[in-house]
Each structure stands twice: as structure tokens, then as C-alpha cells.
XYZ file of C-alpha atoms in Angstrom:
277
model
C 36.825 -0.340 13.008
C 34.232 -2.442 14.835
C 32.194 -5.151 13.128
C 29.051 -2.992 12.871
C 30.869 -0.146 11.142
C 32.704 -2.586 8.892
C 29.402 -4.173 7.800
C 27.842 -0.776 7.113
C 30.865 0.203 5.067
C 30.687 -2.991 3.045
C 26.998 -2.416 2.282
C 27.859 1.032 0.945
C 30.750 -0.448 -1.041
C 28.341 -2.865 -2.713
C 25.808 -0.137 -3.538
C 28.475 2.220 -4.873
C 29.957 -0.569 -6.980
C 26.582 -1.419 -8.513
C 25.813 2.267 -9.048
C 28.712 2.343 -11.486
C 27.562 -0.764 -13.358
C 24.242 -0.187 -15.168
C 24.278 -3.788 -16.417
C 24.785 -5.152 -12.924
C 27.344 -7.623 -11.635
C 27.462 -11.284 -10.700
C 28.321 -12.514 -7.223
C 31.756 -13.573 -8.456
C 32.418 -10.144 -9.994
C 31.374 -8.347 -6.811
C 33.598 -10.567 -4.680
C 36.572 -9.939 -6.959
C 36.056 -6.177 -7.219
C 35.544 -5.619 -3.490
C 37.840 -8.405 -2.275
C 35.056 -10.010 -0.272
C 34.636 -13.656 0.714
C 31.718 -15.170 -1.151
C 29.868 -15.938 2.086
C 30.130 -12.316 3.272
C 29.082 -10.916 -0.095
C 26.086 -13.230 -0.170
C 24.898 -11.961 3.237
C 25.310 -8.316 2.181
C 23.475 -8.855 -1.087
C 20.662 -10.681 0.651
C 20.229 -7.641 2.913
C 20.069 -5.046 0.127
C 17.785 -7.326 -1.901
C 15.385 -7.603 1.035
C 15.328 -3.818 1.453
C 14.631 -3.227 -2.239
C 17.857 -1.337 -2.987
C 19.055 -4.044 -5.365
C 17.248 -6.437 -7.687
C 18.422 -9.640 -9.336
C 17.776 -10.269 -13.017
C 17.125 -13.601 -14.696
C 20.806 -14.116 -15.417
C 21.499 -13.930 -11.661
C 23.177 -10.528 -11.920
C 22.665 -7.988 -9.149
C 21.433 -4.591 -10.348
C 20.901 -1.347 -8.450
C 17.168 -0.599 -8.316
C 16.489 1.895 -11.087
C 14.526 4.095 -8.690
C 17.756 5.038 -6.956
C 19.721 5.321 -10.189
C 17.076 7.692 -11.561
C 16.303 9.819 -8.517
C 19.339 9.270 -6.317
C 19.457 7.894 -2.791
C 18.112 11.188 -1.448
C 14.747 10.601 -3.132
C 11.859 9.505 -0.921
C 11.872 6.091 -2.579
C 13.388 4.561 0.542
C 9.917 4.885 2.076
C 8.803 2.251 -0.402
C 11.729 -0.113 0.170
C 9.567 -2.672 1.999
C 6.893 -2.524 -0.711
C 9.490 -3.067 -3.440
C 11.165 -5.903 -1.559
C 7.876 -7.748 -1.019
C 6.670 -7.087 -4.562
C 9.764 -8.022 -6.550
C 9.537 -11.834 -6.156
C 5.850 -11.729 -7.073
C 6.605 -9.510 -10.058
C 9.331 -11.859 -11.255
C 7.007 -14.860 -11.012
C 4.239 -12.996 -12.839
C 6.578 -11.850 -15.618
C 7.867 -15.393 -16.072
C 4.330 -16.800 -16.141
C 2.878 -14.396 -18.721
C 6.007 -13.509 -20.696
C 5.337 -9.775 -20.443
C 6.764 -6.786 -18.578
C 5.486 -6.195 -15.037
C 5.487 -2.781 -13.341
C 4.835 -1.585 -9.800
C 3.628 1.972 -9.272
C 2.371 4.289 -6.557
C 1.321 7.917 -6.167
C 4.311 10.138 -5.461
C 4.287 13.921 -5.668
C 0.831 14.059 -7.216
C 1.618 11.658 -10.070
C 1.856 7.898 -10.529
C 5.510 6.839 -10.393
C 6.875 3.447 -11.366
C 8.879 2.075 -8.440
C 10.117 -1.175 -9.929
C 9.859 -3.255 -13.084
C 10.653 -6.691 -14.444
C 11.148 -6.441 -18.194
C 9.882 -9.258 -20.395
C 12.366 -11.695 -21.875
C 11.034 -11.139 -25.397
C 12.696 -9.845 -28.559
C 9.868 -7.314 -28.913
C 8.686 -6.143 -25.497
C 7.124 -3.267 -23.603
C 9.442 -1.132 -21.482
C 9.291 2.297 -19.885
C 11.749 4.428 -17.956
C 11.083 4.753 -14.241
C 11.399 8.511 -14.680
C 8.292 8.585 -16.913
C 5.145 9.348 -14.873
C 1.892 7.596 -15.752
C -0.887 10.144 -16.423
C -4.090 9.534 -14.514
C -6.376 9.757 -17.523
C -4.712 7.600 -20.185
C -2.747 4.814 -18.482
C -3.941 1.673 -16.750
C -2.050 2.483 -13.547
C -3.384 6.029 -13.532
C -6.989 4.953 -14.020
C -6.753 2.415 -11.212
C -5.520 5.132 -8.857
C -8.419 7.397 -9.869
C -11.020 4.622 -9.701
C -10.048 3.632 -6.170
C -9.787 7.199 -4.893
C -12.664 8.716 -2.894
C -15.299 9.909 -5.360
C -14.675 13.515 -4.309
C -11.070 13.195 -5.537
C -11.671 11.491 -8.875
C -12.323 14.632 -10.903
C -9.516 16.448 -9.100
C -7.060 13.820 -10.310
C -8.465 13.775 -13.849
C -8.299 17.580 -14.001
C -4.852 17.824 -12.390
C -3.078 17.785 -15.750
C -3.805 18.795 -19.318
C -5.460 15.878 -21.099
C -3.437 15.765 -24.289
C -3.779 13.103 -26.966
C -0.710 10.875 -26.937
C -2.119 8.693 -29.734
C -5.181 8.664 -31.972
C -6.880 6.409 -29.399
C -6.320 8.578 -26.316
C -9.588 9.381 -24.547
C -9.631 12.989 -23.323
C -13.350 13.725 -22.935
C -14.123 14.095 -19.233
C -17.608 12.556 -19.413
C -16.262 9.480 -21.225
C -13.422 9.173 -18.738
C -15.863 9.263 -15.838
C -17.744 6.308 -17.313
C -14.499 4.417 -17.850
C -13.383 5.096 -14.272
C -16.708 3.829 -12.928
C -16.230 0.626 -14.899
C -12.680 0.206 -13.583
C -13.944 0.562 -10.012
C -16.609 -2.053 -10.714
C -14.281 -4.512 -12.471
C -11.342 -4.150 -10.099
C -8.819 -3.597 -12.899
C -8.128 -1.302 -15.850
C -7.199 -2.044 -19.446
C -5.760 0.683 -21.658
C -5.019 -0.174 -25.271
C -2.661 2.144 -27.158
C -3.856 5.354 -25.495
C -0.462 6.280 -24.051
C 1.932 4.516 -26.423
C 1.228 3.205 -29.924
C 1.591 -0.575 -29.870
C 1.436 -0.858 -26.087
C -1.358 -2.164 -23.864
C -1.491 -1.892 -20.083
C -3.505 -3.932 -17.587
C -3.429 -2.764 -13.971
C -4.948 -3.774 -10.641
C -4.849 -2.207 -7.181
C -2.754 -3.444 -4.283
C -4.472 -2.918 -0.942
C -3.054 -2.062 2.448
C -4.636 -1.550 5.835
C -8.259 -0.402 5.957
C -8.650 -1.229 2.277
C -6.661 1.734 0.966
C -4.702 1.366 -2.277
C -0.977 1.491 -1.545
C 0.294 0.514 -4.993
C -0.721 -0.596 -8.466
C 0.502 -3.743 -10.228
C 0.614 -3.512 -14.009
C 1.321 -5.787 -16.961
C 2.681 -3.866 -19.939
C 2.549 -5.810 -23.174
C 2.820 -5.460 -26.912
C -0.707 -4.909 -28.216
C -0.335 -7.548 -30.913
C -0.011 -10.214 -28.193
C -2.717 -8.898 -25.891
C -6.035 -10.018 -27.353
C -5.066 -13.678 -27.767
C -3.945 -13.772 -24.127
C -6.482 -11.385 -22.639
C -8.182 -13.709 -20.129
C -4.935 -15.337 -19.022
C -3.291 -11.956 -18.410
C -6.225 -10.616 -16.408
C -6.435 -13.743 -14.248
C -2.687 -13.772 -13.592
C -2.624 -10.060 -12.753
C -5.524 -10.232 -10.309
C -4.049 -13.273 -8.604
C -0.646 -11.594 -8.209
C -2.125 -8.294 -7.000
C -4.136 -10.227 -4.436
C -1.083 -12.164 -3.291
C 0.900 -8.941 -2.906
C -1.924 -7.421 -0.849
C -1.866 -10.491 1.387
C 1.873 -10.414 1.911
C 1.934 -6.697 2.658
C -0.702 -7.216 5.328
C 1.114 -10.270 6.615
C -1.889 -12.559 6.786
C -4.000 -14.761 4.564
C -7.300 -13.062 5.421
C -6.493 -9.763 3.708
C -9.280 -7.819 2.083
C -8.347 -8.414 -1.549
C -11.299 -7.035 -3.525
C -10.440 -7.362 -7.203
C -7.368 -9.423 -6.371
C -9.275 -12.201 -4.700
C -9.211 -15.573 -6.371
C -12.483 -16.785 -7.828
C -13.270 -20.456 -8.260
C -15.537 -19.529 -11.166
C -13.478 -17.494 -13.643
C -16.471 -17.040 -15.923
C -18.091 -14.849 -13.276
C -15.485 -12.166 -13.864
C -15.827 -9.345 -16.318
C -12.531 -10.139 -18.002
C -14.298 -11.119 -21.209
C -15.957 -7.726 -21.495
C -14.220 -4.757 -23.025
C -13.988 -1.590 -20.997
C -15.189 1.518 -22.846
C -12.578 3.677 -24.506
């Protein structure tokens, strides 16, 4: 077997090993299980980390990206491998800074799918399965997608699914939702408090690609009881991180960041105002 085939085989060995370990594995455990030198294992892991197939948790354990565990390697998620790889370090820094769960989503198959997440290191924390889609009308990620869609597509997205009430606070009235969506487009972010899950609040902002199109949504999911006291800090941190991710995806520092752009005068933002609904 030549070196190229041997390397490819070792990459698959690593992925298959992690696929059987939901809690992940340390570098030492991977080396022992696969009989790999530490230097070789480190190179392989660095490769699959960069491609988004594997993530590393705060205890330095390597974990198969839940996208592939949920949907399998045949799912189209490999198309987002670069996005996930670029986003994960930013997500980890954001989660550490705010102490809340951070999610990355995009439109896939007509719904908003969560591609990656960094779960908060809190006793009581927000978490969601990657297999759970985010409805357009009642989640922060969904509303951001609608708000930054062409106006001709906004109603189509809002009407694409039955608008059921998930909680007593879920807004289902189309006219009210239109006003909320307009506000999200103006503000550059969405806040949804306990409309999808009781006790959970989501804050989401768009991530821009070429020509100003939204390629992903960055979201902070937090326990509602902690949200109000940290409202401004969470909004500022989210917008900064979404802007940074937009920059890195475009590969330059002059990216068109819109809502993610930093502002030297935080008081000029609308973060202190409450979105309707």
C-alpha cells in the first residue's frame, strides 16, 4: 500500500473509531486504539478538524461532528464542511465568552438545519438536537433567514409550514409576523423569547457570503432566566462574531458585514429595544 492510500485509510479509521464513541476520544485513546504514533494521529486529526468532520470539546476530546452522526456521511452536509471548519473556532470563543450555547444553521431542503453547535458549560443550559429543524416563523434562526430573503420570498417561507403554537407565546398571526420580520431586517438580528421552547431564548444574526447573500445564521441559545440581565452583552458578542465569521469566509477584512459590523458607538444600536412579539 502506498503512502497516499495508507493516509486515506488512516483517516477513515479515525472517523470510524469516533463514530462508535458518542462521547469522543482523547488523542492518547485514539493512538492506543488505532496503534498510531502520536505525531501521525495529530496530523490526521488536524485534517479532519479543518474539514469540519470532527470537533474538539473543552476537555480536549475529539468528537465526530453530530451532523454526520445524525444524517450519515451520505448527507449533503459535506458541502458545508468549509463553513463548519471556519465557524467552529469562532463559535467556541463566543460560547466561552458569553457562557451560553452557540449554534450554526443554514437552509437545507427547505428548512433551517443546525450544522454545528457548542453547548454551554452550565449546569442548566440550552441544547437542541441537530435533527430538529428550526421553523421559519417562531425561531430566531428562522426569522433571520426570512428577514434576509428577497421580499418576494418572505411570505412563501412563512406560509411553507403550518404555524402551530409551540408555547403560549408563539406568534402565529401572519400580519404580526410580517412586522416582526421587517424589524429583524432593520435591526440585523432576531430575538425570540420562549416561542419555540418554554424557558429558552434565541438570538440570531446572519452570516454573509459573496454579493451580500446570507450563507448561514449564527445563534446564541440561552436559558430565558439569564437572558434579560445579559441582553446587551449577548447581542454585541453575537453581532461581532457573526461579522468575524463573514470576514473569514470571504477571506478579507473588507467584507460587507451589515449587522455584524462593529460599531464604535454601541448606544447607536437597537439592542436596547425589544422586538415585537
